mmCIF file of C-alpha atoms and ligand atoms in Angstrom:
data_model
loop_
_atom_site.group_PDB
_atom_site.id
_atom_site.type_symbol
_atom_site.label_atom_id
_atom_site.label_comp_id
_atom_site.label_asym_id
_atom_site.label_seq_id
_atom_site.Cartn_x
_atom_site.Cartn_y
_atom_site.Cartn_z
ATOM 1 C CA MET X 17 156.035 -29.274 84.982
ATOM 2 C CA LYS X 18 157.749 -29.717 81.610
ATOM 3 C CA HIS X 19 156.182 -28.036 78.637
ATOM 4 C CA THR X 20 158.067 -29.569 75.752
ATOM 5 C CA ASN X 21 155.704 -31.277 73.297
ATOM 6 C CA LEU X 22 152.697 -30.363 75.354
ATOM 7 C CA ASN X 23 149.370 -31.379 74.021
ATOM 8 C CA ASP X 24 146.646 -28.744 73.894
ATOM 9 C CA GLU X 25 144.987 -30.117 76.998
ATOM 10 C CA ARG X 26 148.139 -29.576 79.068
ATOM 11 C CA ARG X 27 148.581 -26.152 77.486
ATOM 12 C CA TRP X 28 145.032 -25.185 78.423
ATOM 13 C CA GLN X 29 145.695 -26.310 81.993
ATOM 14 C CA ALA X 30 148.821 -24.114 82.115
ATOM 15 C CA VAL X 31 146.682 -21.182 80.909
ATOM 16 C CA LEU X 32 144.050 -21.866 83.584
ATOM 17 C CA ASP X 33 146.856 -22.049 86.200
ATOM 18 C CA ARG X 34 148.443 -18.867 84.774
ATOM 19 C CA ASP X 35 151.649 -20.870 85.094
ATOM 20 C CA PRO X 36 154.634 -18.508 84.635
ATOM 21 C CA GLN X 37 156.861 -21.538 83.860
ATOM 22 C CA ALA X 38 154.867 -22.005 80.655
ATOM 23 C CA ASP X 39 155.739 -18.508 79.387
ATOM 24 C CA GLY X 40 157.991 -18.730 76.384
ATOM 25 C CA GLN X 41 156.813 -22.284 75.619
ATOM 26 C CA PHE X 42 153.750 -21.236 73.618
ATOM 27 C CA VAL X 43 151.148 -18.484 73.250
ATOM 28 C CA PHE X 44 147.367 -18.775 73.058
ATOM 29 C CA ALA X 45 144.982 -16.795 70.857
ATOM 30 C CA VAL X 46 141.277 -16.076 71.271
ATOM 31 C CA LEU X 47 139.134 -16.261 68.122
ATOM 32 C CA THR X 48 136.411 -13.915 69.439
ATOM 33 C CA THR X 49 138.786 -11.029 70.326
ATOM 34 C CA GLY X 50 141.553 -11.596 67.771
ATOM 35 C CA ILE X 51 144.177 -11.239 70.543
ATOM 36 C CA PHE X 52 146.970 -13.554 71.653
ATOM 37 C CA CYS X 53 148.537 -13.837 75.130
ATOM 38 C CA ARG X 54 151.357 -15.489 77.071
ATOM 39 C CA PRO X 55 150.130 -18.375 79.308
ATOM 40 C CA SER X 56 150.468 -16.388 82.549
ATOM 41 C CA CYS X 57 148.349 -13.424 81.356
ATOM 42 C CA ARG X 58 146.205 -12.025 84.196
ATOM 43 C CA ALA X 59 143.291 -11.182 81.858
ATOM 44 C CA ARG X 60 139.960 -13.019 82.205
ATOM 45 C CA HIS X 61 139.949 -16.384 80.418
ATOM 46 C CA ALA X 62 137.984 -17.013 77.243
ATOM 47 C CA LEU X 63 135.944 -20.157 76.606
ATOM 48 C CA ARG X 64 138.094 -23.142 75.741
ATOM 49 C CA GLN X 65 136.315 -23.614 72.389
ATOM 50 C CA ASN X 66 137.482 -20.149 71.237
ATOM 51 C CA VAL X 67 141.150 -20.706 72.144
ATOM 52 C CA ARG X 68 143.915 -21.749 69.749
ATOM 53 C CA PHE X 69 147.574 -22.449 70.605
ATOM 54 C CA TYR X 70 150.668 -21.319 68.725
ATOM 55 C CA ALA X 71 154.344 -22.153 69.199
ATOM 56 C CA ASP X 72 155.335 -18.512 69.491
ATOM 57 C CA ALA X 73 154.243 -14.913 68.957
ATOM 58 C CA ALA X 74 155.358 -14.893 65.316
ATOM 59 C CA ALA X 75 153.109 -17.856 64.496
ATOM 60 C CA ALA X 76 150.131 -16.191 66.197
ATOM 61 C CA ARG X 77 150.744 -12.975 64.255
ATOM 62 C CA ASP X 78 150.966 -14.923 60.977
ATOM 63 C CA ALA X 79 147.568 -16.389 61.796
ATOM 64 C CA GLY X 80 146.185 -12.831 62.023
ATOM 65 C CA PHE X 81 146.115 -12.214 65.808
ATOM 66 C CA ARG X 82 147.280 -9.072 67.646
ATOM 67 C CA PRO X 83 149.407 -9.152 70.819
ATOM 68 C CA CYS X 84 147.668 -8.489 74.151
ATOM 69 C CA LYS X 85 148.532 -5.060 75.623
ATOM 70 C CA ARG X 86 148.425 -6.418 79.136
ATOM 71 C CA CYS X 87 150.863 -9.362 79.020
ATOM 72 C CA GLN X 88 152.868 -8.160 75.967
ATOM 73 C CA PRO X 89 153.610 -11.668 74.666
ATOM 74 C CA GLU X 90 156.204 -10.390 72.189
ATOM 75 C CA ASN X 91 158.493 -9.016 74.887
ATOM 76 C CA ALA X 92 160.955 -11.030 76.966
ATOM 77 C CA ASP X 93 159.233 -12.957 79.734
ATOM 78 C CA PRO X 94 158.539 -11.030 82.946
ATOM 79 C CA GLN X 95 161.116 -12.837 85.072
ATOM 80 C CA GLN X 96 163.830 -12.049 82.524
ATOM 81 C CA GLN X 97 162.673 -8.439 82.418
ATOM 82 C CA ARG X 98 162.961 -8.206 86.205
ATOM 83 C CA ILE X 99 166.461 -9.696 86.176
ATOM 84 C CA ALA X 100 167.480 -7.346 83.358
ATOM 85 C CA LYS X 101 166.281 -4.370 85.422
ATOM 86 C CA VAL X 102 168.305 -5.446 88.429
ATOM 87 C CA ALA X 103 171.366 -6.125 86.271
ATOM 88 C CA ARG X 104 171.032 -2.617 84.839
ATOM 89 C CA ALA X 105 170.705 -1.180 88.353
ATOM 90 C CA CYS X 106 173.857 -3.038 89.430
ATOM 91 C CA ARG X 107 175.834 -1.571 86.536
ATOM 92 C CA LEU X 108 174.547 1.936 87.385
ATOM 93 C CA LEU X 109 175.516 1.471 91.031
ATOM 94 C CA GLU X 110 178.998 0.405 89.990
ATOM 95 C CA GLN X 111 179.442 3.444 87.743
ATOM 96 C CA ASP X 112 178.018 5.962 90.180
ATOM 97 C CA THR X 113 178.487 4.943 93.796
ATOM 98 C CA THR X 114 176.788 8.133 95.034
ATOM 99 C CA ILE X 115 173.505 7.703 93.127
ATOM 100 C CA ARG X 116 170.444 7.962 95.375
ATOM 101 C CA LEU X 117 168.292 4.838 95.408
ATOM 102 C CA GLU X 118 165.100 6.740 94.499
ATOM 103 C CA ALA X 119 166.852 8.052 91.402
ATOM 104 C CA LEU X 120 168.137 4.580 90.599
ATOM 105 C CA ALA X 121 164.649 3.039 90.880
ATOM 106 C CA ARG X 122 163.263 5.739 88.578
ATOM 107 C CA GLU X 123 166.115 5.111 86.145
ATOM 108 C CA VAL X 124 165.204 1.414 85.730
ATOM 109 C CA GLY X 125 161.449 2.095 85.798
ATOM 110 C CA VAL X 126 160.401 0.553 89.111
ATOM 111 C CA SER X 127 158.798 2.251 92.132
ATOM 112 C CA PRO X 128 161.295 2.760 94.986
ATOM 113 C CA TYR X 129 159.316 0.413 97.245
ATOM 114 C CA HIS X 130 159.232 -2.447 94.723
ATOM 115 C CA PHE X 131 162.782 -1.743 93.672
ATOM 116 C CA HIS X 132 164.168 -2.603 97.107
ATOM 117 C CA ARG X 133 162.297 -5.932 97.208
ATOM 118 C CA LEU X 134 163.068 -6.786 93.612
ATOM 119 C CA PHE X 135 166.768 -6.039 94.020
ATOM 120 C CA LYS X 136 167.009 -8.156 97.136
ATOM 121 C CA SER X 137 165.091 -11.086 95.631
ATOM 122 C CA VAL X 138 167.480 -11.211 92.675
ATOM 123 C CA THR X 139 170.852 -10.416 94.289
ATOM 124 C CA GLY X 140 170.312 -11.501 97.890
ATOM 125 C CA MET X 141 171.588 -8.073 98.969
ATOM 126 C CA THR X 142 169.872 -4.748 99.553
ATOM 127 C CA PRO X 143 170.738 -2.019 97.019
ATOM 128 C CA LYS X 144 172.395 -0.121 99.862
ATOM 129 C CA ALA X 145 174.627 -3.088 100.761
ATOM 130 C CA TRP X 146 175.574 -3.501 97.117
ATOM 131 C CA GLN X 147 176.437 0.185 96.819
ATOM 132 C CA GLN X 148 178.390 -0.032 100.046
ATOM 133 C CA ALA X 149 180.345 -3.047 98.831
ATOM 134 C CA TRP X 150 181.305 -1.193 95.667
ATOM 135 C CA ARG X 151 182.370 1.898 97.541
ATOM 136 C CA THR X 152 184.565 -0.254 99.726
ATOM 137 C CA LYS X 153 186.054 -2.023 96.755
ATOM 138 C CA ARG X 154 186.981 1.318 95.187
ATOM 139 C CA LEU X 155 188.348 2.604 98.452
ATOM 140 C CA ARG X 156 190.553 -0.476 98.807
ATOM 141 C CA ALA X 157 191.860 -0.066 95.279
ATOM 142 C CA ALA X 158 192.617 3.645 95.831
ATOM 143 C CA LEU X 159 194.348 3.015 99.149
ATOM 144 C CA GLU X 160 196.386 0.199 97.684
ATOM 145 C CA LYS X 161 197.602 2.625 95.014
ATOM 146 C CA GLY X 162 198.804 4.867 97.837
ATOM 147 C CA GLU X 163 196.301 7.716 97.374
ATOM 148 C CA PRO X 164 195.876 10.044 100.365
ATOM 149 C CA VAL X 165 193.135 8.773 102.670
ATOM 150 C CA THR X 166 190.761 11.761 102.406
ATOM 151 C CA GLN X 167 190.988 11.828 98.628
ATOM 152 C CA ALA X 168 190.502 8.050 98.361
ATOM 153 C CA VAL X 169 187.427 8.144 100.613
ATOM 154 C CA LEU X 170 185.813 10.883 98.523
ATOM 155 C CA ALA X 171 186.800 9.281 95.209
ATOM 156 C CA ALA X 172 185.206 6.000 96.292
ATOM 157 C CA GLY X 173 181.845 7.771 96.597
ATOM 158 C CA PHE X 174 181.630 8.242 100.340
ATOM 159 C CA PRO X 175 180.096 11.689 100.936
ATOM 160 C CA ALA X 176 182.295 14.215 102.717
ATOM 161 C CA SER X 177 181.023 13.769 106.227
ATOM 162 C CA SER X 178 182.595 12.171 109.226
ATOM 163 C CA SER X 179 179.820 9.552 109.568
ATOM 164 C CA TYR X 180 180.895 8.119 106.235
ATOM 165 C CA TYR X 181 184.443 7.753 107.431
ATOM 166 C CA ARG X 182 183.006 5.510 110.101
ATOM 167 C CA GLU X 183 181.081 3.621 107.436
ATOM 168 C CA ALA X 184 184.330 3.084 105.532
ATOM 169 C CA ASP X 185 185.922 1.912 108.725
ATOM 170 C CA ASN X 186 183.160 -0.657 109.237
ATOM 171 C CA THR X 187 183.379 -2.130 105.781
ATOM 172 C CA LEU X 188 187.157 -2.329 105.529
ATOM 173 C CA GLY X 189 187.290 -4.116 108.861
ATOM 174 C CA MET X 190 189.883 -1.562 109.920
ATOM 175 C CA THR X 191 190.379 2.170 109.556
ATOM 176 C CA ALA X 192 191.313 3.512 106.137
ATOM 177 C CA ARG X 193 194.738 4.489 107.507
ATOM 178 C CA GLN X 194 195.370 0.994 108.845
ATOM 179 C CA TYR X 195 194.293 -0.523 105.568
ATOM 180 C CA ARG X 196 196.687 1.650 103.609
ATOM 181 C CA ARG X 197 199.491 0.387 105.804
ATOM 182 C CA GLY X 198 198.644 -3.180 104.734
ATOM 183 C CA GLY X 199 196.560 -4.116 107.751
ATOM 184 C CA SER X 200 199.657 -3.984 109.925
ATOM 185 C CA ASP X 201 197.815 -2.556 112.952
ATOM 186 C CA VAL X 202 195.103 -5.199 112.840
ATOM 187 C CA THR X 203 195.261 -8.054 115.275
ATOM 188 C CA VAL X 204 193.893 -11.473 114.417
ATOM 189 C CA ARG X 205 193.504 -13.789 117.379
ATOM 190 C CA TYR X 206 193.299 -17.494 116.743
ATOM 191 C CA ALA X 207 192.827 -20.777 118.534
ATOM 192 C CA LEU X 208 193.352 -24.391 117.529
ATOM 193 C CA ALA X 209 191.209 -27.310 118.574
ATOM 194 C CA ALA X 210 190.156 -30.815 117.623
ATOM 195 C CA CYS X 211 186.816 -31.274 115.883
ATOM 196 C CA ASP X 212 185.000 -34.156 114.169
ATOM 197 C CA LEU X 213 186.737 -33.275 110.899
ATOM 198 C CA GLY X 214 190.305 -33.184 112.203
ATOM 199 C CA ARG X 215 192.121 -30.086 113.436
ATOM 200 C CA CYS X 216 190.390 -26.761 113.285
ATOM 201 C CA LEU X 217 191.658 -23.176 113.473
ATOM 202 C CA VAL X 218 189.252 -20.366 114.326
ATOM 203 C CA ALA X 219 190.404 -16.746 114.035
ATOM 204 C CA GLU X 220 188.707 -13.494 114.954
ATOM 205 C CA SER X 221 189.380 -9.834 114.310
ATOM 206 C CA ALA X 222 187.823 -6.969 116.260
ATOM 207 C CA ARG X 223 184.845 -7.349 113.871
ATOM 208 C CA GLY X 224 184.111 -11.000 114.582
ATOM 209 C CA ILE X 225 185.056 -14.460 113.365
ATOM 210 C CA CYS X 226 187.198 -14.003 110.257
ATOM 211 C CA ALA X 227 188.420 -17.536 109.497
ATOM 212 C CA VAL X 228 187.374 -21.125 110.180
ATOM 213 C CA LEU X 229 189.959 -23.473 108.672
ATOM 214 C CA LEU X 230 190.120 -27.266 108.666
ATOM 215 C CA GLY X 231 193.193 -29.454 108.313
ATOM 216 C CA ASP X 232 195.273 -32.349 109.556
ATOM 217 C CA ASP X 233 197.947 -30.487 111.494
ATOM 218 C CA ASP X 234 198.290 -27.165 113.316
ATOM 219 C CA ALA X 235 201.375 -25.953 111.445
ATOM 220 C CA SER X 236 199.680 -26.001 108.041
ATOM 221 C CA LEU X 237 196.590 -24.284 109.472
ATOM 222 C CA ILE X 238 198.728 -21.438 110.811
ATOM 223 C CA ILE X 239 200.407 -21.099 107.410
ATOM 224 C CA GLU X 240 196.957 -20.895 105.772
ATOM 225 C CA LEU X 241 195.982 -18.125 108.200
ATOM 226 C CA GLN X 242 199.171 -16.222 107.328
ATOM 227 C CA THR X 243 198.299 -16.467 103.657
ATOM 228 C CA ILE X 244 194.842 -14.991 104.255
ATOM 229 C CA PHE X 245 196.032 -12.119 106.491
ATOM 230 C CA PRO X 246 199.687 -11.566 105.507
ATOM 231 C CA GLN X 247 200.061 -8.162 107.210
ATOM 232 C CA ALA X 248 198.042 -8.648 110.363
ATOM 233 C CA GLN X 249 199.429 -9.268 113.818
ATOM 234 C CA ARG X 250 198.591 -12.808 114.810
ATOM 235 C CA GLU X 251 198.291 -13.857 118.400
ATOM 236 C CA GLU X 252 196.842 -16.782 120.308
ATOM 237 C CA GLY X 253 193.386 -16.221 121.717
ATOM 238 C CA ASP X 254 192.735 -15.581 125.392
ATOM 239 C CA ALA X 255 190.370 -17.455 127.694
ATOM 240 C CA GLY X 256 187.360 -15.479 126.490
ATOM 241 C CA PHE X 257 188.099 -16.437 122.919
ATOM 242 C CA TYR X 258 188.386 -20.107 123.830
ATOM 243 C CA ALA X 259 184.895 -19.869 125.336
ATOM 244 C CA ARG X 260 183.527 -18.445 122.059
ATOM 245 C CA LEU X 261 185.446 -21.148 120.207
ATOM 246 C CA GLU X 262 183.162 -23.726 121.837
ATOM 247 C CA THR X 263 180.222 -22.264 119.915
ATOM 248 C CA VAL X 264 182.071 -22.546 116.626
ATOM 249 C CA LEU X 265 183.114 -26.121 117.381
ATOM 250 C CA ALA X 266 179.527 -27.068 118.223
ATOM 251 C CA THR X 267 178.503 -25.765 114.800
ATOM 252 C CA ILE X 268 181.301 -27.691 113.081
ATOM 253 C CA ASN X 269 180.456 -30.842 114.992
ATOM 254 C CA GLY X 270 176.894 -30.543 113.698
ATOM 255 C CA GLN X 271 175.132 -30.029 116.973
ATOM 256 C CA ASN X 272 172.713 -27.694 115.253
ATOM 257 C CA THR X 273 173.713 -24.612 117.168
ATOM 258 C CA ALA X 274 173.049 -21.738 114.844
ATOM 259 C CA LEU X 275 176.163 -19.609 114.909
ATOM 260 C CA GLN X 276 175.263 -16.287 116.533
ATOM 261 C CA LEU X 277 178.770 -14.850 116.668
ATOM 262 C CA PRO X 278 179.404 -11.751 114.581
ATOM 263 C CA LEU X 279 181.061 -12.760 111.338
ATOM 264 C CA ASP X 280 183.729 -10.733 109.635
ATOM 265 C CA ILE X 281 183.024 -11.544 106.004
ATOM 266 C CA ARG X 282 185.612 -9.936 103.781
ATOM 267 C CA GLY X 283 185.425 -10.132 100.035
ATOM 268 C CA THR X 284 184.326 -8.416 96.890
ATOM 269 C CA ALA X 285 180.700 -7.541 96.293
ATOM 270 C CA PHE X 286 180.324 -10.579 94.055
ATOM 271 C CA GLN X 287 181.866 -12.988 96.551
ATOM 272 C CA GLN X 288 179.640 -11.623 99.308
ATOM 273 C CA GLN X 289 176.634 -12.176 97.097
ATOM 274 C CA VAL X 290 177.652 -15.809 96.516
ATOM 275 C CA TRP X 291 178.365 -16.352 100.219
ATOM 276 C CA HIS X 292 174.928 -14.958 101.137
ATOM 277 C CA ALA X 293 173.374 -17.362 98.630
ATOM 278 C CA LEU X 294 175.314 -20.304 100.123
ATOM 279 C CA GLN X 295 173.937 -19.519 103.556
ATOM 280 C CA GLU X 296 170.414 -19.921 102.130
ATOM 281 C CA ILE X 297 171.027 -23.590 101.178
ATOM 282 C CA PRO X 298 169.415 -25.717 103.894
ATOM 283 C CA ALA X 299 171.431 -28.426 105.643
ATOM 284 C CA GLY X 300 170.899 -31.815 104.008
ATOM 285 C CA GLU X 301 170.560 -30.271 100.545
ATOM 286 C CA THR X 302 173.038 -29.436 97.801
ATOM 287 C CA ARG X 303 173.021 -27.063 94.839
ATOM 288 C CA SER X 304 175.026 -27.070 91.627
ATOM 289 C CA TYR X 305 177.321 -24.169 90.715
ATOM 290 C CA GLN X 306 174.802 -23.370 87.946
ATOM 291 C CA GLN X 307 171.935 -23.166 90.420
ATOM 292 C CA VAL X 308 173.871 -20.819 92.684
ATOM 293 C CA ALA X 309 174.759 -18.641 89.682
ATOM 294 C CA GLN X 310 171.064 -18.532 88.735
ATOM 295 C CA SER X 311 169.972 -17.740 92.278
ATOM 296 C CA ILE X 312 172.089 -14.583 92.275
ATOM 297 C CA GLY X 313 170.672 -13.558 88.903
ATOM 298 C CA ASN X 314 173.894 -14.197 87.045
ATOM 299 C CA PRO X 315 173.366 -17.553 85.283
ATOM 300 C CA ARG X 316 176.536 -17.308 83.204
ATOM 301 C CA ALA X 317 178.836 -16.712 86.162
ATOM 302 C CA VAL X 318 179.329 -20.416 86.912
ATOM 303 C CA ARG X 319 183.125 -20.263 87.080
ATOM 304 C CA ALA X 320 183.076 -17.081 89.148
ATOM 305 C CA VAL X 321 180.739 -18.850 91.598
ATOM 306 C CA ALA X 322 183.198 -21.742 91.826
ATOM 307 C CA SER X 323 186.036 -19.273 92.549
ATOM 308 C CA ALA X 324 183.964 -17.535 95.231
ATOM 309 C CA CYS X 325 183.326 -20.943 96.871
ATOM 310 C CA ALA X 326 187.062 -21.650 96.782
ATOM 311 C CA ALA X 327 187.796 -18.223 98.313
ATOM 312 C CA ASN X 328 185.546 -18.860 101.313
ATOM 313 C CA THR X 329 187.550 -18.768 104.557
ATOM 314 C CA LEU X 330 184.671 -19.633 106.891
ATOM 315 C CA ALA X 331 184.375 -23.424 106.619
ATOM 316 C CA ILE X 332 180.893 -24.788 107.433
ATOM 317 C CA VAL X 333 179.667 -21.389 108.675
ATOM 318 C CA ILE X 334 179.365 -20.397 105.010
ATOM 319 C CA PRO X 335 178.451 -23.831 103.677
ATOM 320 C CA CYS X 336 180.395 -23.970 100.417
ATOM 321 C CA HIS X 337 180.468 -27.755 100.922
ATOM 322 C CA ARG X 338 176.786 -27.812 99.845
ATOM 323 C CA VAL X 339 177.734 -26.864 96.280
ATOM 324 C CA VAL X 340 178.482 -29.793 93.956
ATOM 325 C CA ARG X 341 178.765 -30.423 90.241
ATOM 326 C CA GLN X 342 175.593 -30.628 88.179
ATOM 327 C CA SER X 343 176.282 -34.361 87.738
ATOM 328 C CA GLY X 344 176.181 -34.731 91.523
ATOM 329 C CA ALA X 345 179.965 -35.309 91.676
ATOM 330 C CA LEU X 346 181.464 -33.648 94.738
ATOM 331 C CA SER X 347 183.974 -31.398 92.966
ATOM 332 C CA GLY X 348 186.736 -29.735 94.963
ATOM 333 C CA TYR X 349 186.820 -28.475 98.536
ATOM 334 C CA ARG X 350 189.363 -26.128 100.031
ATOM 335 C CA TRP X 351 189.720 -28.426 103.021
ATOM 336 C CA GLY X 352 189.729 -31.746 101.153
ATOM 337 C CA GLU X 353 187.091 -33.754 99.316
ATOM 338 C CA GLY X 354 187.010 -36.357 102.095
ATOM 339 C CA ARG X 355 185.812 -33.735 104.577
ATOM 340 C CA LYS X 356 183.225 -32.480 102.096
ATOM 341 C CA ALA X 357 181.816 -35.998 101.693
ATOM 342 C CA GLN X 358 181.785 -36.494 105.455
ATOM 343 C CA LEU X 359 179.952 -33.208 106.050
ATOM 344 C CA LEU X 360 177.293 -33.903 103.430
ATOM 345 C CA ARG X 361 176.732 -37.445 104.718
ATOM 346 C CA ARG X 362 176.270 -36.147 108.242
ATOM 347 C CA GLU X 363 173.859 -33.397 107.179
ATOM 348 C CA THR X 364 171.739 -35.784 105.122
ATOM 349 C CA GLN X 365 171.510 -38.195 108.036
ATOM 350 C CA GLN X 366 170.561 -35.413 110.465
ATOM 351 C CA GLU X 367 167.804 -34.139 108.195
ATOM 352 C CA GLU X 368 166.399 -37.656 107.735
ATOM 353 C CA ALA X 369 166.522 -38.435 111.467
HETATM 354 ZN ZN1 ZN U 426 147.364 -11.092 77.715
#
C-alpha cells in the first residue's frame, strides 16, 4: 500500500490495520487523551470521531499533543531501530571477536533469545557464524603477514584450546599451517563436462564443491580455476567424483534436483552474507542489487553486493544470475550475459509450467 497523499479514510484504515508500513508517513492524535501515536501503535483504538491526523510528530506537538509512551512516535521507526541494533552488534563483534553473545545482547539492549532471532532475520547469519567469519578473516590476514601460527590463532580471537584450532581448520578450508604456506598442500580435484549452458567445470576440495564454472572451452575454464586457487594442487577427479558431478550437472540443467553436496563456500563475512541471501531468492524470480542490499540490512552497500555477486565461484548453485538491475536490465554475469538470460528464461518457464 502506498501512503503518499493519503486521505484521512485511508489513514484511519492503516491505523485500524496497525500497518507498520504506514509508520513514518503520518501520526494520529486522540482529542480525548491528548496523546499522539504512530500508525502501528499496539494501544487500544479511540473512536474515529476523536482522532486527528498530522504529517509528523512535530506537527502533532505544535497542535498541543504529547507523544505516546508505548509507541514513542518521535523515535526512529521500530524496523530501523532493530536494524540499527544489529548493525551495532556487528561492529562490536568485529572489534571484539571473543565477546560472549549474552554480553553482546545485553550491550545492544535485547534479550539473548530475541537477539539470536533478530540478528539472523537481519543478516541471514547467526551471530556465532558472523563472529566465526570475522575470526577467520583476521586469522587469514595474520597468517598472510607471516605471523607464527599459534600467535595468529590467539590474536584472531580463537580461545587457547585445541578445539578452536579445529574450528580454525574448518573455516579456512585447510589447516592454519597449510594456509600460511599459500594453500600449497591443498588438493582441488576437478572434472569437465558438457551441460545445457556450454562447457562446465566442477571442482571440489576436501570440504566439498568449491567451484562451478561455465564457459565455451575447457582450456579457459582451467585457467579460471587456476586464478581462483593459485597455490593449490589441481588434479583430475576420479570415478567417484564423476558420479557426484552428475548431481551438479542435473542442477545446472534445471532438473530441479536440490544440490545436497557439501559446499565449500570461501569468502569474507560480507560475501558469505550476500551469497546466503542469493540462495533465498526462489527460482523464477529476480531481485535488484538494491533489494539484496536491503535484505542483508545494509541498504547502502549496493556496489559491494554487485562485487560479491561477481566474486561468486559457484555458478547456479549460488544463484547470482537472479540479481538484475533495478530497471530490469540483466547487468553483467561472470559467465556471460547470454547464459544469464538463458538461465532466467528457463527458470521462469519452469515456474509457470
Ligand atoms: Zn502509541
